[in-house]
PDB file of C-alpha atoms and ligand atoms in Angstrom:
ATOM      1  CA  MET A  11      -0.080  -0.115  -0.008  1.00 85.00           C
ATOM      2  CA  TYR A  12       2.789   2.173   1.139  1.00 95.00           C
ATOM      3  CA  ASP A  13       6.393   3.021  -0.662  1.00 97.00           C
ATOM      4  CA  VAL A  14       8.076   3.152   2.894  1.00 98.00           C
ATOM      5  CA  THR A  15       7.187   1.637   6.187  1.00 98.00           C
ATOM      6  CA  ILE A  16       9.155   3.149   9.327  1.00 98.00           C
ATOM      7  CA  ILE A  17       8.714   0.630  11.968  1.00 98.00           C
ATOM      8  CA  ILE A  18       9.660   2.267  15.617  1.00 98.00           C
ATOM      9  CA  PRO A  19      10.245  -0.087  18.761  1.00 97.00           C
ATOM     10  CA  VAL A  20       9.964   2.044  21.945  1.00 96.00           C
ATOM     11  CA  TYR A  21      10.367   1.196  25.385  1.00 95.00           C
ATOM     12  CA  ASN A  22      10.026   3.998  28.144  1.00 95.00           C
ATOM     13  CA  GLU A  23      10.754   6.704  25.444  1.00 95.00           C
ATOM     14  CA  ALA A  24       8.627   9.478  26.810  1.00 95.00           C
ATOM     15  CA  LEU A  25      11.161  11.855  26.604  1.00 94.00           C
ATOM     16  CA  ALA A  26      11.819  11.159  22.901  1.00 95.00           C
ATOM     17  CA  ILE A  27       9.078  10.017  21.291  1.00 97.00           C
ATOM     18  CA  TYR A  28       7.005  13.048  20.681  1.00 97.00           C
ATOM     19  CA  GLU A  29      10.064  15.275  19.176  1.00 97.00           C
ATOM     20  CA  LEU A  30      10.782  11.916  17.025  1.00 98.00           C
ATOM     21  CA  LEU A  31       7.355  11.508  15.629  1.00 98.00           C
ATOM     22  CA  ARG A  32       7.320  15.397  14.554  1.00 98.00           C
ATOM     23  CA  ARG A  33      10.722  14.823  12.565  1.00 98.00           C
ATOM     24  CA  VAL A  34       9.782  11.438  11.062  1.00 98.00           C
ATOM     25  CA  THR A  35       6.643  13.072   9.573  1.00 97.00           C
ATOM     26  CA  SER A  36       8.515  16.056   8.600  1.00 97.00           C
ATOM     27  CA  VAL A  37      11.105  14.905   6.411  1.00 97.00           C
ATOM     28  CA  SER A  38      10.104  14.890   3.056  1.00 96.00           C
ATOM     29  CA  LEU A  39      10.524  11.813   1.032  1.00 96.00           C
ATOM     30  CA  GLU A  40       8.669  12.834  -2.136  1.00 94.00           C
ATOM     31  CA  PRO A  41       7.368  11.206  -4.384  1.00 95.00           C
ATOM     32  CA  LEU A  42       7.091   8.267  -1.869  1.00 96.00           C
ATOM     33  CA  THR A  43       4.563   7.375   0.696  1.00 96.00           C
ATOM     34  CA  ARG A  44       5.100   6.503   4.232  1.00 97.00           C
ATOM     35  CA  GLU A  45       3.268   4.709   7.117  1.00 98.00           C
ATOM     36  CA  ILE A  46       4.463   4.652  10.475  1.00 98.00           C
ATOM     37  CA  ILE A  47       4.496   1.353  12.955  1.00 98.00           C
ATOM     38  CA  ILE A  48       5.135   2.184  16.434  1.00 98.00           C
ATOM     39  CA  VAL A  49       5.705  -0.588  18.574  1.00 97.00           C
ATOM     40  CA  ASP A  50       5.587  -0.099  22.209  1.00 96.00           C
ATOM     41  CA  ASP A  51       6.907  -2.871  24.231  1.00 93.00           C
ATOM     42  CA  GLY A  52       5.059  -2.652  27.490  1.00 94.00           C
ATOM     43  CA  SER A  53       6.334   0.668  28.348  1.00 96.00           C
ATOM     44  CA  THR A  54       5.878   1.399  31.946  1.00 95.00           C
ATOM     45  CA  ASP A  55       6.335   5.422  31.410  1.00 95.00           C
ATOM     46  CA  ASP A  56       3.606   7.612  29.474  1.00 95.00           C
ATOM     47  CA  THR A  57       5.189   6.787  26.015  1.00 96.00           C
ATOM     48  CA  ILE A  58       1.805   5.975  24.641  1.00 96.00           C
ATOM     49  CA  ASP A  59       0.276   8.882  25.866  1.00 97.00           C
ATOM     50  CA  LYS A  60       2.697  10.932  23.978  1.00 97.00           C
ATOM     51  CA  VAL A  61       2.332   9.226  20.795  1.00 97.00           C
ATOM     52  CA  ARG A  62      -1.796   9.758  21.434  1.00 97.00           C
ATOM     53  CA  ALA A  63      -0.935  13.220  22.124  1.00 98.00           C
ATOM     54  CA  PHE A  64       1.257  13.724  19.084  1.00 98.00           C
ATOM     55  CA  ILE A  65      -1.432  12.437  16.730  1.00 97.00           C
ATOM     56  CA  ASP A  66      -4.131  14.195  18.404  1.00 97.00           C
ATOM     57  CA  ASP A  67      -1.708  17.542  17.704  1.00 98.00           C
ATOM     58  CA  ASN A  68      -1.693  16.476  14.099  1.00 97.00           C
ATOM     59  CA  PRO A  69      -4.594  14.367  12.968  1.00 97.00           C
ATOM     60  CA  GLN A  70      -3.462  14.811   9.562  1.00 96.00           C
ATOM     61  CA  HIS A  71      -1.000  12.250  10.031  1.00 96.00           C
ATOM     62  CA  LYS A  72      -3.365  10.052  11.784  1.00 96.00           C
ATOM     63  CA  PRO A  73      -4.482   7.829   8.611  1.00 96.00           C
ATOM     64  CA  TRP A  74      -0.629   6.585   8.084  1.00 96.00           C
ATOM     65  CA  ILE A  75       0.137   5.977  11.912  1.00 97.00           C
ATOM     66  CA  THR A  76      -0.295   2.545  13.596  1.00 96.00           C
ATOM     67  CA  CYS A  77       0.265   2.064  16.993  1.00 96.00           C
ATOM     68  CA  HIS A  78       0.512  -1.333  18.150  1.00 94.00           C
ATOM     69  CA  LYS A  79       1.025  -1.910  22.257  1.00 92.00           C
ATOM     70  CA  ALA A  80       2.021  -5.030  23.630  1.00 90.00           C
ATOM     71  CA  LEU A  81       1.058  -5.339  27.263  1.00 89.00           C
ATOM     72  CA  ILE A  82       4.560  -6.689  28.783  1.00 91.00           C
ATOM     73  CA  ASN A  83       8.145  -6.338  27.678  1.00 93.00           C
ATOM     74  CA  HIS A  84       9.529  -8.611  25.202  1.00 93.00           C
ATOM     75  CA  GLY A  85      12.540  -6.845  23.828  1.00 95.00           C
ATOM     76  CA  LYS A  86      13.623  -4.641  20.480  1.00 95.00           C
ATOM     77  CA  GLY A  87      13.756  -7.569  18.226  1.00 96.00           C
ATOM     78  CA  ALA A  88      10.157  -8.916  19.392  1.00 96.00           C
ATOM     79  CA  ALA A  89       8.925  -5.466  18.776  1.00 96.00           C
ATOM     80  CA  VAL A  90      10.231  -5.065  15.337  1.00 97.00           C
ATOM     81  CA  ARG A  91       9.305  -8.493  14.044  1.00 97.00           C
ATOM     82  CA  ALA A  92       5.593  -7.364  15.163  1.00 96.00           C
ATOM     83  CA  GLY A  93       6.081  -4.413  13.295  1.00 97.00           C
ATOM     84  CA  PHE A  94       7.099  -6.758  10.030  1.00 97.00           C
ATOM     85  CA  THR A  95       3.654  -8.535  10.537  1.00 96.00           C
ATOM     86  CA  LEU A  96       2.001  -5.154  10.173  1.00 97.00           C
ATOM     87  CA  ALA A  97       4.276  -3.646   7.846  1.00 97.00           C
ATOM     88  CA  THR A  98       2.685  -2.798   4.112  1.00 97.00           C
ATOM     89  CA  GLY A  99       5.472  -0.762   2.438  1.00 97.00           C
ATOM     90  CA  ASP A 100       7.936  -1.978  -0.263  1.00 98.00           C
ATOM     91  CA  ILE A 101      10.974  -0.819   1.581  1.00 98.00           C
ATOM     92  CA  ILE A 102      11.354  -0.434   5.375  1.00 98.00           C
ATOM     93  CA  ILE A 103      13.323   1.422   7.596  1.00 98.00           C
ATOM     94  CA  ILE A 104      13.974   0.744  11.561  1.00 98.00           C
ATOM     95  CA  GLN A 105      14.156   3.795  13.339  1.00 98.00           C
ATOM     96  CA  ASP A 106      15.004   3.620  17.199  1.00 96.00           C
ATOM     97  CA  GLY A 107      12.504   5.272  19.211  1.00 94.00           C
ATOM     98  CA  ASP A 108      15.341   7.942  20.736  1.00 92.00           C
ATOM     99  CA  LEU A 109      16.780  10.794  18.980  1.00 92.00           C
ATOM    100  CA  GLU A 110      20.215   9.119  18.354  1.00 94.00           C
ATOM    101  CA  TYR A 111      19.755   8.668  14.646  1.00 96.00           C
ATOM    102  CA  LEU A 112      18.115  11.830  12.482  1.00 97.00           C
ATOM    103  CA  PRO A 113      15.138  11.304  10.497  1.00 98.00           C
ATOM    104  CA  GLU A 114      16.320  13.939   8.066  1.00 98.00           C
ATOM    105  CA  ASP A 115      18.872  11.073   6.946  1.00 98.00           C
ATOM    106  CA  TYR A 116      16.002   9.287   5.283  1.00 98.00           C
ATOM    107  CA  PRO A 117      16.491  10.804   1.785  1.00 98.00           C
ATOM    108  CA  THR A 118      20.460   9.502   1.787  1.00 98.00           C
ATOM    109  CA  LEU A 119      19.270   6.242   3.346  1.00 98.00           C
ATOM    110  CA  LEU A 120      16.619   5.714   0.510  1.00 98.00           C
ATOM    111  CA  SER A 121      18.519   6.990  -2.619  1.00 98.00           C
ATOM    112  CA  PRO A 122      20.185   3.416  -2.893  1.00 98.00           C
ATOM    113  CA  PHE A 123      16.917   2.060  -3.400  1.00 98.00           C
ATOM    114  CA  LYS A 124      16.616   3.722  -7.130  1.00 97.00           C
ATOM    115  CA  ASP A 125      18.382   0.768  -8.115  1.00 97.00           C
ATOM    116  CA  PRO A 126      15.976  -2.158  -8.474  1.00 97.00           C
ATOM    117  CA  SER A 127      18.976  -4.461  -7.492  1.00 97.00           C
ATOM    118  CA  VAL A 128      19.482  -2.891  -4.028  1.00 98.00           C
ATOM    119  CA  GLN A 129      18.029  -5.012  -1.089  1.00 98.00           C
ATOM    120  CA  ILE A 130      19.394  -3.732   1.853  1.00 98.00           C
ATOM    121  CA  VAL A 131      21.206  -0.193   2.764  1.00 98.00           C
ATOM    122  CA  TYR A 132      22.848   0.273   6.175  1.00 98.00           C
ATOM    123  CA  GLY A 133      23.294   4.111   7.619  1.00 98.00           C
ATOM    124  CA  SER A 134      26.943   3.876   8.572  1.00 98.00           C
ATOM    125  CA  ARG A 135      27.947   6.362  11.625  1.00 97.00           C
ATOM    126  CA  PHE A 136      31.519   5.578  10.569  1.00 97.00           C
ATOM    127  CA  ARG A 137      31.722   6.272   6.739  1.00 95.00           C
ATOM    128  CA  ASN A 138      32.677  10.061   7.072  1.00 90.00           C
ATOM    129  CA  GLY A 139      34.720   9.497  10.096  1.00 91.00           C
ATOM    130  CA  ASN A 140      34.174   8.685  13.788  1.00 92.00           C
ATOM    131  CA  PRO A 141      31.039  10.088  15.419  1.00 92.00           C
ATOM    132  CA  LYS A 142      31.239  12.780  17.904  1.00 91.00           C
ATOM    133  CA  GLY A 143      30.491  12.058  21.490  1.00 91.00           C
ATOM    134  CA  MET A 144      30.243   8.073  21.315  1.00 92.00           C
ATOM    135  CA  LYS A 145      31.220   6.423  24.582  1.00 91.00           C
ATOM    136  CA  LEU A 146      34.637   4.832  24.409  1.00 92.00           C
ATOM    137  CA  PRO A 147      32.933   1.353  25.275  1.00 92.00           C
ATOM    138  CA  ASN A 148      30.407   1.700  22.589  1.00 92.00           C
ATOM    139  CA  PHE A 149      32.994   2.729  20.000  1.00 94.00           C
ATOM    140  CA  VAL A 150      35.088  -0.271  20.850  1.00 95.00           C
ATOM    141  CA  ALA A 151      32.073  -2.573  20.574  1.00 95.00           C
ATOM    142  CA  ASN A 152      30.587  -0.934  17.360  1.00 96.00           C
ATOM    143  CA  LYS A 153      34.433  -1.639  15.854  1.00 96.00           C
ATOM    144  CA  ILE A 154      34.577  -4.953  16.896  1.00 96.00           C
ATOM    145  CA  LEU A 155      31.232  -6.208  15.530  1.00 97.00           C
ATOM    146  CA  THR A 156      31.769  -4.660  12.463  1.00 97.00           C
ATOM    147  CA  TRP A 157      35.461  -6.258  12.207  1.00 97.00           C
ATOM    148  CA  ALA A 158      34.106  -9.587  12.947  1.00 97.00           C
ATOM    149  CA  THR A 159      31.332  -9.184  10.043  1.00 98.00           C
ATOM    150  CA  ARG A 160      34.011  -8.217   7.655  1.00 97.00           C
ATOM    151  CA  LEU A 161      36.168 -11.040   8.691  1.00 97.00           C
ATOM    152  CA  LEU A 162      33.452 -14.058   9.066  1.00 97.00           C
ATOM    153  CA  TYR A 163      31.311 -12.719   6.039  1.00 96.00           C
ATOM    154  CA  SER A 164      34.078 -11.301   3.665  1.00 95.00           C
ATOM    155  CA  GLN A 165      31.776  -8.102   3.712  1.00 94.00           C
ATOM    156  CA  ASN A 166      33.309  -4.742   3.351  1.00 93.00           C
ATOM    157  CA  ILE A 167      30.771  -2.840   5.946  1.00 97.00           C
ATOM    158  CA  THR A 168      32.017   0.211   8.061  1.00 97.00           C
ATOM    159  CA  ASP A 169      28.976  -0.051  10.943  1.00 98.00           C
ATOM    160  CA  GLU A 170      27.101  -3.331  11.270  1.00 98.00           C
ATOM    161  CA  ALA A 171      25.194  -2.192  14.455  1.00 96.00           C
ATOM    162  CA  THR A 172      23.692   0.691  13.353  1.00 97.00           C
ATOM    163  CA  GLY A 173      20.342   1.275  13.913  1.00 97.00           C
ATOM    164  CA  TYR A 174      19.436   2.617  10.402  1.00 98.00           C
ATOM    165  CA  LYS A 175      18.853  -0.871   8.677  1.00 98.00           C
ATOM    166  CA  ALA A 176      16.605  -0.268   5.513  1.00 98.00           C
ATOM    167  CA  PHE A 177      15.613  -3.061   3.278  1.00 98.00           C
ATOM    168  CA  ARG A 178      13.106  -4.409   0.819  1.00 98.00           C
ATOM    169  CA  ARG A 179      10.419  -6.040   2.540  1.00 98.00           C
ATOM    170  CA  SER A 180      10.168  -9.001   0.310  1.00 97.00           C
ATOM    171  CA  ILE A 181      13.746 -10.366   1.914  1.00 97.00           C
ATOM    172  CA  LEU A 182      11.976 -11.151   4.917  1.00 97.00           C
ATOM    173  CA  ARG A 183      10.229 -14.091   3.447  1.00 93.00           C
ATOM    174  CA  SER A 184      13.653 -15.593   3.208  1.00 90.00           C
ATOM    175  CA  LEU A 185      15.215 -14.788   6.419  1.00 93.00           C
ATOM    176  CA  SER A 186      12.832 -16.326   9.333  1.00 90.00           C
ATOM    177  CA  LEU A 187      14.421 -13.929  11.971  1.00 94.00           C
ATOM    178  CA  LYS A 188      13.700 -15.283  15.678  1.00 93.00           C
ATOM    179  CA  SER A 189      15.575 -12.503  17.946  1.00 92.00           C
ATOM    180  CA  ARG A 190      13.654 -11.103  20.642  1.00 93.00           C
ATOM    181  CA  GLY A 191      16.213  -8.559  22.241  1.00 93.00           C
ATOM    182  CA  PHE A 192      19.240  -6.569  20.977  1.00 92.00           C
ATOM    183  CA  GLU A 193      20.347  -9.489  19.181  1.00 93.00           C
ATOM    184  CA  PHE A 194      18.198  -8.379  16.356  1.00 96.00           C
ATOM    185  CA  CYS A 195      20.893  -6.345  14.705  1.00 97.00           C
ATOM    186  CA  PRO A 196      23.593  -9.276  14.502  1.00 97.00           C
ATOM    187  CA  GLU A 197      20.769 -11.708  13.397  1.00 97.00           C
ATOM    188  CA  PHE A 198      19.755  -9.321  10.555  1.00 98.00           C
ATOM    189  CA  THR A 199      23.302  -8.959   9.555  1.00 98.00           C
ATOM    190  CA  GLY A 200      24.182 -12.689   9.855  1.00 97.00           C
ATOM    191  CA  ARG A 201      21.066 -13.659   8.130  1.00 96.00           C
ATOM    192  CA  VAL A 202      21.191 -11.574   5.255  1.00 97.00           C
ATOM    193  CA  LEU A 203      24.837 -12.190   4.517  1.00 96.00           C
ATOM    194  CA  GLN A 204      24.520 -16.186   4.856  1.00 94.00           C
ATOM    195  CA  ALA A 205      21.743 -15.731   2.442  1.00 94.00           C
ATOM    196  CA  GLY A 206      23.673 -14.139  -0.165  1.00 94.00           C
ATOM    197  CA  TYR A 207      22.793 -10.376   0.024  1.00 97.00           C
ATOM    198  CA  THR A 208      24.975  -7.719  -0.148  1.00 97.00           C
ATOM    199  CA  ILE A 209      24.888  -4.629   2.392  1.00 98.00           C
ATOM    200  CA  HIS A 210      24.979  -1.303   0.697  1.00 98.00           C
ATOM    201  CA  GLU A 211      25.863   1.665   2.799  1.00 98.00           C
ATOM    202  CA  VAL A 212      25.603   5.327   3.119  1.00 98.00           C
ATOM    203  CA  PRO A 213      27.187   8.042   5.469  1.00 98.00           C
ATOM    204  CA  ILE A 214      24.659   9.075   8.149  1.00 97.00           C
ATOM    205  CA  ARG A 215      24.764  11.236  11.123  1.00 96.00           C
ATOM    206  CA  TYR A 216      24.465  10.222  14.955  1.00 95.00           C
ATOM    207  CA  ASP A 217      23.877  12.200  18.142  1.00 93.00           C
ATOM    208  CA  PRO A 218      24.611   9.669  20.962  1.00 90.00           C
ATOM    209  CA  ARG A 219      23.182   9.473  24.349  1.00 84.00           C
ATOM    210  CA  GLY A 220      23.795   8.070  27.741  1.00 78.00           C
ATOM    211  CA  ILE A 221      22.347   5.747  30.331  1.00 79.00           C
ATOM    212  CA  LEU A 222      20.727   8.885  31.848  1.00 77.00           C
ATOM    213  CA  GLU A 223      19.187   9.738  28.672  1.00 77.00           C
ATOM    214  CA  GLY A 224      17.585   6.389  28.533  1.00 74.00           C
ATOM    215  CA  LYS A 225      20.071   4.106  26.303  1.00 79.00           C
ATOM    216  CA  LYS A 226      19.204   0.675  27.371  1.00 80.00           C
ATOM    217  CA  ILE A 227      21.911  -1.496  25.555  1.00 79.00           C
ATOM    218  CA  ARG A 228      24.675  -2.584  28.107  1.00 86.00           C
ATOM    219  CA  ALA A 229      28.273  -4.384  27.648  1.00 87.00           C
ATOM    220  CA  ARG A 230      26.774  -8.108  27.726  1.00 91.00           C
ATOM    221  CA  ASP A 231      24.648  -7.101  24.516  1.00 92.00           C
ATOM    222  CA  GLY A 232      27.609  -6.282  22.383  1.00 94.00           C
ATOM    223  CA  PHE A 233      29.197  -9.954  23.698  1.00 94.00           C
ATOM    224  CA  ILE A 234      25.663 -11.704  23.024  1.00 95.00           C
ATOM    225  CA  ALA A 235      26.002  -9.756  19.255  1.00 96.00           C
ATOM    226  CA  LEU A 236      29.139 -11.064  18.753  1.00 96.00           C
ATOM    227  CA  TRP A 237      28.096 -14.890  19.414  1.00 95.00           C
ATOM    228  CA  TRP A 238      25.218 -14.125  17.224  1.00 96.00           C
ATOM    229  CA  LEU A 239      27.593 -13.029  14.234  1.00 96.00           C
ATOM    230  CA  ILE A 240      29.808 -16.097  14.873  1.00 96.00           C
ATOM    231  CA  LYS A 241      26.725 -19.413  15.377  1.00 94.00           C
ATOM    232  CA  LEU A 242      25.250 -17.405  11.989  1.00 94.00           C
ATOM    233  CA  ARG A 243      28.546 -17.744  10.092  1.00 94.00           C
ATOM    234  CA  LEU A 244      28.847 -21.436  11.485  1.00 92.00           C
ATOM    235  CA  GLY A 245      25.260 -22.143   9.626  1.00 82.00           C
ATOM    236  CA  ARG A 246      24.656 -23.173   6.068  1.00 72.00           C
ATOM    237  CA  ARG A 247      25.900 -20.431   3.437  1.00 71.00           C
ATOM    238  CA  LEU A 248      23.857 -19.947   0.398  1.00 68.00           C
ATOM    239  CA  PRO A 249      25.687 -18.598  -3.000  1.00 71.00           C
ATOM    240  CA  ALA A 250      25.492 -14.979  -3.281  1.00 72.00           C
ATOM    241  CA  ARG A 251      22.348 -13.538  -4.864  1.00 74.00           C
ATOM    242  CA  THR A 252      22.326 -11.775  -8.094  1.00 60.00           C
ATOM    243  CA  GLU A 253      20.041  -8.844  -9.393  1.00 52.00           C
ATOM    244  CA  ALA A 254      17.051  -8.169  -7.325  1.00 49.00           C
ATOM    245  CA  ALA A 255      17.246 -11.828  -6.218  1.00 44.00           C
TER     246      ALA A 255
HETATM  247  N1  LIG B  21      10.178  -2.329  21.651  1.00 71.52           N
HETATM  248  C1  LIG B  21      11.473  -2.329  22.261  1.00 71.52           C
HETATM  249  N2  LIG B  21      12.181  -1.436  21.948  1.00 71.52           N
HETATM  250  C2  LIG B  21      13.240  -1.372  22.890  1.00 71.52           C
HETATM  251  C3  LIG B  21      13.516  -2.479  24.173  1.00 71.52           C
HETATM  252  N3  LIG B  21      14.910  -2.015  24.493  1.00 71.52           N
HETATM  253  C4  LIG B  21      15.155  -0.682  23.754  1.00 71.52           C
HETATM  254  N4  LIG B  21      14.159  -0.627  22.825  1.00 71.52           N
HETATM  255  C5  LIG B  21      14.295   0.617  21.617  1.00 71.52           C
HETATM  256  O1  LIG B  21      15.311   0.139  20.988  1.00 71.52           O
HETATM  257  C6  LIG B  21      16.027   1.416  20.503  1.00 71.52           C
HETATM  258  C7  LIG B  21      17.472   1.212  20.867  1.00 71.52           C
HETATM  259  O2  LIG B  21      17.578   1.346  22.106  1.00 71.52           O
HETATM  260  P1  LIG B  21      19.298   2.138  22.627  1.00 71.52           P
HETATM  261  O3  LIG B  21      18.896   1.694  24.250  1.00 71.52           O
HETATM  262  O4  LIG B  21      19.276   3.298  22.385  1.00 71.52           O
HETATM  263  O5  LIG B  21      20.201   1.213  22.373  1.00 71.52           O
HETATM  264  P2  LIG B  21      21.144   1.297  20.883  1.00 71.52           P
HETATM  265  O6  LIG B  21      20.354   2.958  20.163  1.00 71.52           O
HETATM  266  O7  LIG B  21      21.205   0.444  20.184  1.00 71.52           O
HETATM  267  O8  LIG B  21      22.413   1.707  21.609  1.00 71.52           O
HETATM  268  C8  LIG B  21      15.330   2.440  21.202  1.00 71.52           C
HETATM  269  O9  LIG B  21      14.586   3.259  20.577  1.00 71.52           O
HETATM  270  C9  LIG B  21      14.875   1.831  22.394  1.00 71.52           C
HETATM  271  O10 LIG B  21      13.449   2.549  22.805  1.00 71.52           O
HETATM  272  C10 LIG B  21      12.345  -3.027  24.374  1.00 71.52           C
HETATM  273  O11 LIG B  21      12.494  -3.952  24.999  1.00 71.52           O
HETATM  274  N5  LIG B  21      11.181  -3.049  23.440  1.00 71.52           N
HETATM  275 MG1  LIG B  22      19.749   4.430  20.656  1.00 71.52          MG
END
């Protein structure tokens, strides 16, 4: 039905979600149409009230905003996968519910899809040098995960763990994603590369936040991510996909 589906997994993002929705709806994607699917994962703050307030204040956007609410917290992966079942767009963009990634970068993220053979585009925080303000442990974890991807899958990318992952919805059928938490990112990367797809990259901006501002990912998630990349690489690998496979 729509050209682009923006899936926003949120968990306790009351401070950010209103402003995020304002920015997601403000950026022009002309001539592409968009729908927005918010998956609230059992938030215990007033995230949902902020979403409702945004829709009430901006009724012109109501037709293409869907808000799915889970009663208990299942994790980012489960939320994103719930979003997939509701999505109708040809291209899916995953948009974190905080303000670390800038919706103003959507045109950059979408531009490679003008080529019909492009299936997957990652927004890289490292393509134009190192992002300012990223905490050292996060920086190191990002570098290790990217380095592991390059080594294990011979894929020349610069940012494996980026939140800006965009792809054609049609590829989901061949992936059978299962992750529930933050391991969604390495699972997605590992499965698409094992399936023979190429990941294209464009540079994006990044505005890091800290734990006090609501960042939820922790060091152990980095180790889990590395394990998923290794585990999936040990599985059966399919030959490289050709044009628009
Ligand atoms: N639906 C859902 N989203 C989550 C959960 N935990 C985190 N998120 C969302 O996932 C995104 C990324 O979380 P964040 O802590 O900023 O990690 P990072 O940006 O990947 O380092 C944010 O939009 C969070 O609201 C969860 O349990 N469920
Ligand atoms: Mg974040």
